[in-house]
Coordinates of C-alpha atoms and ligand atoms in Angstrom, one line a residue:
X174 CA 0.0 0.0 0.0
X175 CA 1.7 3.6 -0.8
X176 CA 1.6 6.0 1.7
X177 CA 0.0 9.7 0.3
X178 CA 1.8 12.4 1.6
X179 CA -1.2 14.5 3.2
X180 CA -1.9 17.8 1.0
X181 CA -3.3 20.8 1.8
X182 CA -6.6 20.5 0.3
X183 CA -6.9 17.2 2.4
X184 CA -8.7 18.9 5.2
X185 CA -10.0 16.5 7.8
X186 CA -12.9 14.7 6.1
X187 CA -15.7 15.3 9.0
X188 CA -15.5 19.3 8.3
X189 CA -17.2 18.5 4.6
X190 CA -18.2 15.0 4.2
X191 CA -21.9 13.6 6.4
X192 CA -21.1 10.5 8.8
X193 CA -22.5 7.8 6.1
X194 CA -20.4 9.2 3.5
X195 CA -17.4 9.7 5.4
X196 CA -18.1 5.7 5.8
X197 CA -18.4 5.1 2.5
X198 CA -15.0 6.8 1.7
X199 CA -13.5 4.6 4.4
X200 CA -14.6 1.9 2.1
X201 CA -13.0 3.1 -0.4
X202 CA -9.5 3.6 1.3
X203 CA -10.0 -0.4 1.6
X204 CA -10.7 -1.1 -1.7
X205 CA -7.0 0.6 -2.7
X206 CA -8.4 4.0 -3.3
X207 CA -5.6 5.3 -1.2
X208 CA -3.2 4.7 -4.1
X209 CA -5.1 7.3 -6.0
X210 CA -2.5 10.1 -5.4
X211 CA -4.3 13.3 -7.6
X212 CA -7.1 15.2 -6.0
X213 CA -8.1 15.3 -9.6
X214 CA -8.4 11.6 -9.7
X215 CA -10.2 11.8 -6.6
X216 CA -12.8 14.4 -7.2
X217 CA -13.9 11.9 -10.1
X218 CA -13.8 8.9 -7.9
X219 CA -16.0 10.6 -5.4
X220 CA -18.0 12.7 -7.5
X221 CA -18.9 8.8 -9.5
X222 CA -19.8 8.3 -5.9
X223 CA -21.8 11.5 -4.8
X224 CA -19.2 12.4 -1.8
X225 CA -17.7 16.0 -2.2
X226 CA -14.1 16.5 -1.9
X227 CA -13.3 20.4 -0.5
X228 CA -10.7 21.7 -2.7
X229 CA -11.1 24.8 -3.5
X230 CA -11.0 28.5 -1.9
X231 CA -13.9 30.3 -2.0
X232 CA -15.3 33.1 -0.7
X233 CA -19.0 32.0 1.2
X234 CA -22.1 33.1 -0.5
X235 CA -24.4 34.5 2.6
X236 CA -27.3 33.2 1.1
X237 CA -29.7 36.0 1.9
X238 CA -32.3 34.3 0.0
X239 CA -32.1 31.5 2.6
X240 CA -32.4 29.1 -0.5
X241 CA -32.1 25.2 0.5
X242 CA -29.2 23.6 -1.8
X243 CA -30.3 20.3 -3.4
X244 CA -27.9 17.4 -1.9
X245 CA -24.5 16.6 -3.8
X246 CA -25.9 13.6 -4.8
X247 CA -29.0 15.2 -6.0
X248 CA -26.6 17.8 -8.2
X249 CA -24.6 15.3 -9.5
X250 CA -26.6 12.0 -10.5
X251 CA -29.0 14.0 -12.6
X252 CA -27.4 15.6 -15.4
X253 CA -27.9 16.7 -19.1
X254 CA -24.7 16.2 -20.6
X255 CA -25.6 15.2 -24.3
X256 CA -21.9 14.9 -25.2
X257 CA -22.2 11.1 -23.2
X258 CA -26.1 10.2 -23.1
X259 CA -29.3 11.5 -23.0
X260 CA -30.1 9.3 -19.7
X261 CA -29.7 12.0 -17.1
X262 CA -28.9 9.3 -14.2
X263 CA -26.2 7.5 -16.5
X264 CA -24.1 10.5 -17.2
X265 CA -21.9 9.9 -14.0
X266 CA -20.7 6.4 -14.3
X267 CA -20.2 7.7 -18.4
X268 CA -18.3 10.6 -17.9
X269 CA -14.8 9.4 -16.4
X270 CA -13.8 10.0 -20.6
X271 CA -13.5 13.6 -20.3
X272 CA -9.8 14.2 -19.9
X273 CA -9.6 17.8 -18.1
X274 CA -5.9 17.9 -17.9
X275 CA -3.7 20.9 -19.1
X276 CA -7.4 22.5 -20.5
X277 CA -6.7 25.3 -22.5
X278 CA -9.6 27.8 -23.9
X279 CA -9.5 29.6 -27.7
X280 CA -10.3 32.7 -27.3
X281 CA -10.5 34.6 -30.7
X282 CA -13.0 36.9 -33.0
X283 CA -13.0 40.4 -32.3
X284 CA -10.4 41.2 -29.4
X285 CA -7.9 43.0 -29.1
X286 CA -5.5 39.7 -29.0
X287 CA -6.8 36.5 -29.8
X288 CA -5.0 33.7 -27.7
X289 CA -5.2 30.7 -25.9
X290 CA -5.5 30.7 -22.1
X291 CA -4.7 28.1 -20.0
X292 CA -7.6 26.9 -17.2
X293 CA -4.6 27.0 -14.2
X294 CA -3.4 30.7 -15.1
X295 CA -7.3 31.9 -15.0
X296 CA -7.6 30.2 -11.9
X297 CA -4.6 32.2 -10.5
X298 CA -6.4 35.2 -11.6
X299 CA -9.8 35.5 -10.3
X300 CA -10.7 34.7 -6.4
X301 CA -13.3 32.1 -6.5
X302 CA -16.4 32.8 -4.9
X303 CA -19.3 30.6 -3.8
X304 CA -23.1 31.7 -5.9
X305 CA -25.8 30.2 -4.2
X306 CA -28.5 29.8 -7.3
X307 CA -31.9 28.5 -8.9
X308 CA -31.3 26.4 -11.7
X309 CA -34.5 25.9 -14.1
X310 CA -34.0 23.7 -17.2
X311 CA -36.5 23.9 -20.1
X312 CA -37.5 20.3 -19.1
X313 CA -39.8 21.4 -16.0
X314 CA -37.4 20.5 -13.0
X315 CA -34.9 22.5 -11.1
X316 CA -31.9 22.6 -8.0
X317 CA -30.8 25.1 -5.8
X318 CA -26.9 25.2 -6.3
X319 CA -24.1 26.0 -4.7
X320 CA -21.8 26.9 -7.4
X321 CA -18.3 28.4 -7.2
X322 CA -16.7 30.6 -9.9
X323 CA -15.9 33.9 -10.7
X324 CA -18.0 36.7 -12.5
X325 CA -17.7 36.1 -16.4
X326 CA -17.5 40.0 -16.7
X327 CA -14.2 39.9 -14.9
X328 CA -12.5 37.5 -17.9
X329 CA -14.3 39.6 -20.0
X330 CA -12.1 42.8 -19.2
X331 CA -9.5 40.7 -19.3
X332 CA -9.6 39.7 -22.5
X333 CA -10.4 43.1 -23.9
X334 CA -13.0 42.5 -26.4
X335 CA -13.0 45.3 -29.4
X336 CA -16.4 47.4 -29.0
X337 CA -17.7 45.9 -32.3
X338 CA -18.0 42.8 -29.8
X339 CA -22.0 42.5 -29.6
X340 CA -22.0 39.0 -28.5
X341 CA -20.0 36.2 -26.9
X342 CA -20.5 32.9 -27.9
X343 CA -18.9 29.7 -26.5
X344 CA -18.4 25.8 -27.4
X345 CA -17.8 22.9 -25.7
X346 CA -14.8 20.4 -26.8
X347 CA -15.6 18.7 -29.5
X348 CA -13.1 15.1 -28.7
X349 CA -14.9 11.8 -30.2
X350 CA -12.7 9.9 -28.1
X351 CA -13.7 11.8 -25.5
X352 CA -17.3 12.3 -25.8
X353 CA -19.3 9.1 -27.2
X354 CA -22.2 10.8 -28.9
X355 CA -20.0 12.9 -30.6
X356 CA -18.3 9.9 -32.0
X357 CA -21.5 8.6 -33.8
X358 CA -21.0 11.0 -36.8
X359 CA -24.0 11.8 -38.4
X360 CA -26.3 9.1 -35.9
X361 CA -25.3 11.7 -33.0
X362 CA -28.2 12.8 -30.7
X363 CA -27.4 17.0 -31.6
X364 CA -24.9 18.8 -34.3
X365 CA -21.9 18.8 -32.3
X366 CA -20.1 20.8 -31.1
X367 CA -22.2 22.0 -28.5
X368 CA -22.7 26.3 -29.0
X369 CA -23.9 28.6 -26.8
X370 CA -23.9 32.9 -27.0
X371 CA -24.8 35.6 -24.7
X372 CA -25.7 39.2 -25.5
X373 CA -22.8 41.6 -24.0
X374 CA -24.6 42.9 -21.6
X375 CA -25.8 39.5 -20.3
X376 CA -22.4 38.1 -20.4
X377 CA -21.7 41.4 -18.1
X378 CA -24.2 41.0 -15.9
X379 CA -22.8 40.3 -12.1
X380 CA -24.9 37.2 -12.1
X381 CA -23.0 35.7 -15.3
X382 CA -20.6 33.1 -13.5
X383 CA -17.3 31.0 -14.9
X384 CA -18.0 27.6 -12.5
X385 CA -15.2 25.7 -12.0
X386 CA -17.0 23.8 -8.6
X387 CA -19.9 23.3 -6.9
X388 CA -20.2 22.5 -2.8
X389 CA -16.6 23.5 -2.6
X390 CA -15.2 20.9 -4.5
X391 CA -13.8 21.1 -8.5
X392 CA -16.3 20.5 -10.8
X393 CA -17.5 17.2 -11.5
X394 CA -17.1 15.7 -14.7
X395 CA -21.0 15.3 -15.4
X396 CA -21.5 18.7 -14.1
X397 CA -19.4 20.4 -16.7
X398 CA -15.9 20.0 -15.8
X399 CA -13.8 21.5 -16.1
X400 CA -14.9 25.5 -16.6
X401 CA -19.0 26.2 -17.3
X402 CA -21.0 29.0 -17.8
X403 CA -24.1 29.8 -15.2
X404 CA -26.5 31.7 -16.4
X405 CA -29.1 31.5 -13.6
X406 CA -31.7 33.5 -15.1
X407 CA -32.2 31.2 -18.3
X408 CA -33.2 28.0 -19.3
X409 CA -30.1 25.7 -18.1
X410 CA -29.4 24.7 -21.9
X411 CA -27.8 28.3 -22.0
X412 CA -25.1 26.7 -19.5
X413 CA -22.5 25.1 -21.2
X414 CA -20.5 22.8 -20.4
X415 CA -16.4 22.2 -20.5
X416 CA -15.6 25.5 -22.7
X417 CA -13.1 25.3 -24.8
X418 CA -13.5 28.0 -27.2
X419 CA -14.4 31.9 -27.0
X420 CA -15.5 34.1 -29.7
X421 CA -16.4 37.5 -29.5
X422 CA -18.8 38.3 -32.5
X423 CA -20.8 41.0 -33.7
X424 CA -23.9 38.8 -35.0
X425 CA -26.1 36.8 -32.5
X426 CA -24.9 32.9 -32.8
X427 CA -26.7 30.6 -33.5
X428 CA -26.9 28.4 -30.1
X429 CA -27.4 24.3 -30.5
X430 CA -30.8 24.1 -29.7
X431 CA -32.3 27.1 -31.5
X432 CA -30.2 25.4 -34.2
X433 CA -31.7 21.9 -33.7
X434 CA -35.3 23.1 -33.5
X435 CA -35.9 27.1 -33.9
X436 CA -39.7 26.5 -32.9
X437 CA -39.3 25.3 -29.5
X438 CA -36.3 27.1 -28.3
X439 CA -34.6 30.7 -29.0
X440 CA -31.2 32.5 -28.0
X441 CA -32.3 35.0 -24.6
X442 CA -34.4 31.2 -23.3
X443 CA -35.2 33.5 -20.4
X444 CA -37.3 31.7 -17.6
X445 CA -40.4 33.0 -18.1
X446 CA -43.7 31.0 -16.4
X447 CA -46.0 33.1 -18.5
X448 CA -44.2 31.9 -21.9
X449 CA -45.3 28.0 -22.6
X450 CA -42.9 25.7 -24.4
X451 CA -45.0 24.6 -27.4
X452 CA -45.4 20.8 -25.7
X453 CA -45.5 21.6 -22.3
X454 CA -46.6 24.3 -19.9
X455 CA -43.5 26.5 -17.9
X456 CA -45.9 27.7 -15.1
X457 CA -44.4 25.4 -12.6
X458 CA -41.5 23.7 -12.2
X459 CA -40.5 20.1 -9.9
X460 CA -37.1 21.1 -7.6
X461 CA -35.3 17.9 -7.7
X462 CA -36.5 15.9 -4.4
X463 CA -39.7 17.6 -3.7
X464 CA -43.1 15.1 -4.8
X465 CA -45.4 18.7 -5.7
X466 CA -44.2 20.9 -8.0
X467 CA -43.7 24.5 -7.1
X468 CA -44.4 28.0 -8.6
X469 CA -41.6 29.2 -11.7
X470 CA -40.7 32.4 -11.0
X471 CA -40.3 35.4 -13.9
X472 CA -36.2 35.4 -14.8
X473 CA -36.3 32.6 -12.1
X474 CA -36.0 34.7 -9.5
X475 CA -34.1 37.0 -10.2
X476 CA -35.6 40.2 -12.3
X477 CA -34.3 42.6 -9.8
X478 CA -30.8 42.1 -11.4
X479 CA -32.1 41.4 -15.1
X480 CA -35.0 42.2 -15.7
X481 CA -34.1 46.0 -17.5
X482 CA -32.1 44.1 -20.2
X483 CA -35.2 43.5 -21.8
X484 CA -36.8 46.7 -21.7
X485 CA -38.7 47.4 -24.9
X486 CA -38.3 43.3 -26.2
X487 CA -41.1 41.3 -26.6
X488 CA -40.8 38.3 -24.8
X489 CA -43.4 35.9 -26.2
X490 CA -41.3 36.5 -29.7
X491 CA -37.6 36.4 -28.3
X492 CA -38.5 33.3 -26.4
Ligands
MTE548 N1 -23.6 21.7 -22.2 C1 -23.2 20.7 -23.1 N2 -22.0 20.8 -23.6 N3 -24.0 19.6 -23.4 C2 -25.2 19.5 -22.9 O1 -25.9 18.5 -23.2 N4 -27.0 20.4 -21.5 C3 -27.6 21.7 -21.0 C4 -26.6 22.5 -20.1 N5 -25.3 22.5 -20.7 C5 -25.7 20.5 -22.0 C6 -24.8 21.6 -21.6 C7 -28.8 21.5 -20.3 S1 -30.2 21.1 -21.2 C8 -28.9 21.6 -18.9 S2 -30.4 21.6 -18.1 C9 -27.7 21.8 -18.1 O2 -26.5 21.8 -18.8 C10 -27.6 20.7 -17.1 O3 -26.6 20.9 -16.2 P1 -26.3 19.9 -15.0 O4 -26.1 18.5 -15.6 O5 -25.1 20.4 -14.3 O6 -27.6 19.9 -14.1

């Protein structure tokens, strides 16, 4: 058996981990998971398993709102992540493929210097801070998360964007050996690679986060690993997953699912109970562990922070 050399980010397990978990991690110290030397290697271990492993400094969100987080396990055994499946409870035991080594994000259209940044250097950069946060996907359920990041609008400055920026659009990797769906060609369940875009001012706005973790641990794979965008006042579609590319561009992009089917779902995807999707109705919503659904509220919640982006804009049109 190798002996690990006790790191910094190995605080004593009790401070983060719930008695039965902490058990179950014991369990795995039997079955040789000692020998696993990289927290890397253990956040995906443990995040296969639903136990947090705290890794990361953060600053605490106070969460005014008094919001109650959804479990770890709830966050991370339910996932959209079309990339491996479209079975939200297999995505976890699928997505130990994603390499997030050495990640590296494109940054190029109209800045002042296109180049490619490296996921460690950015995390040098920006204090991390905890965003406590209603998540609503299309779908009809939702989580309250605890997510940690920084504000996008920070790498926006920067990266100094030319003022004939408009828009920002990201993409996910695009790695067939990687990302399974992507490596059935033309059978894939969506065009690949995944593309989302935000209006400037959206991308701006102090709610717009970079995650890189979520209940102070990195990011799970499933979740997004290892850098994602949080937009918590949209549909979650408009939260992308493991980013490797940013363009700044001065036409709207065209986002993957407006792209799949234009009908159903637009670019702002703005959480709106009052605006139906054409199959189903987006009155209520079903937060992940509770049996009755609950009330969706305009912007989800938040249209103190957002809601004069859309002055003017009709919403039942820019869906
Ligand atoms: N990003 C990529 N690259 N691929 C995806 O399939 N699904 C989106 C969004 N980001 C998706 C993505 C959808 S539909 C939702 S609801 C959220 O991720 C789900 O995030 P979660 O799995 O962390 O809950």
């Amino acid at each position: 058996m190798k002996y690990i050399k006790s790191k910094k980010w190995q605080i004593n397990e009790n401070d983060v981990t719930p008695e039965n978990l902490f058990n179950k991690r014991r369990s795995f110290i039997k079955l040789g998971a000692a020998s696993i030397v990289s927290s890397s290697a253990l956040v995906e271990l443990f995040a296969k398993e639903n136990i947090p492993v705290k890794n990361l400094d953060y600053k605490k969100d106070k969460n005014l709102n008094n919001l109650k987080l959804n479990t770890y396990e709830q966050i991370t055994s339910h996932n959209n992540f079309y990339e491996f499946t479209t079975s939200q409870g297999k995505v976890k035991d699928m997505a130990h493929t994603l390499n997030t080594d050495n990640w590296k994000i494109k940054v190029d259209g109209l800045v002042k210097k296109p180049m490619t940044i490296d996921l460690d250097d950015i995390m040098k950069k920006f204090a991390l801070e905890e965003r406590i946060y209603r998540f609503r996907c299309v779908e009809g359920w939702s989580m309250v998360v605890p997510w940690i990041g920084f504000e996008l609008s920070k790498l926006i400055k920067y990266l100094q964007p030319l003022s004939s920026a408009k828009y920002i659009r990201f993409e996910t990797l695009y790695d067939e050996k990687m990302f399974p769906d992507q490596a059935r060609g033309a059978f894939s369940t969506i065009s690949y690679p995944y593309v989302e875009g935000l209006r400037m001012d959206e991308a701006m706005n102090e709610l717009t986060l970079m995650a890189v973790g979520l209940y102070g641990s990195k990011m799970p794979k499933q979740n997004g690993a290892p850098i994602r965008l949080i937009v918590p006042w949209k549909y979650g579609f408009k939260s992308i997953k493991s980013i490797s590319k940013i363009s700044f561009v001065e036409k709207q992009p065209l986002n993957t699912w407006q792209k799949e089917n234009s009908n159903e779902y637009g670019f702002y995807a703005n959480v709106n109970p009052n605006v139906d999707h054409p199959r189903w109705s987006q009155a209520r919503e079903r937060l992940l562990g509770n049996f009755f659904k609950q009330r969706t509220l305009m912007f989800n919640g938040y249209e103190k922070q957002v809601a004069h982006l859309y002055k003017g804009m009709d919403l039942t049109k820019d869906f």
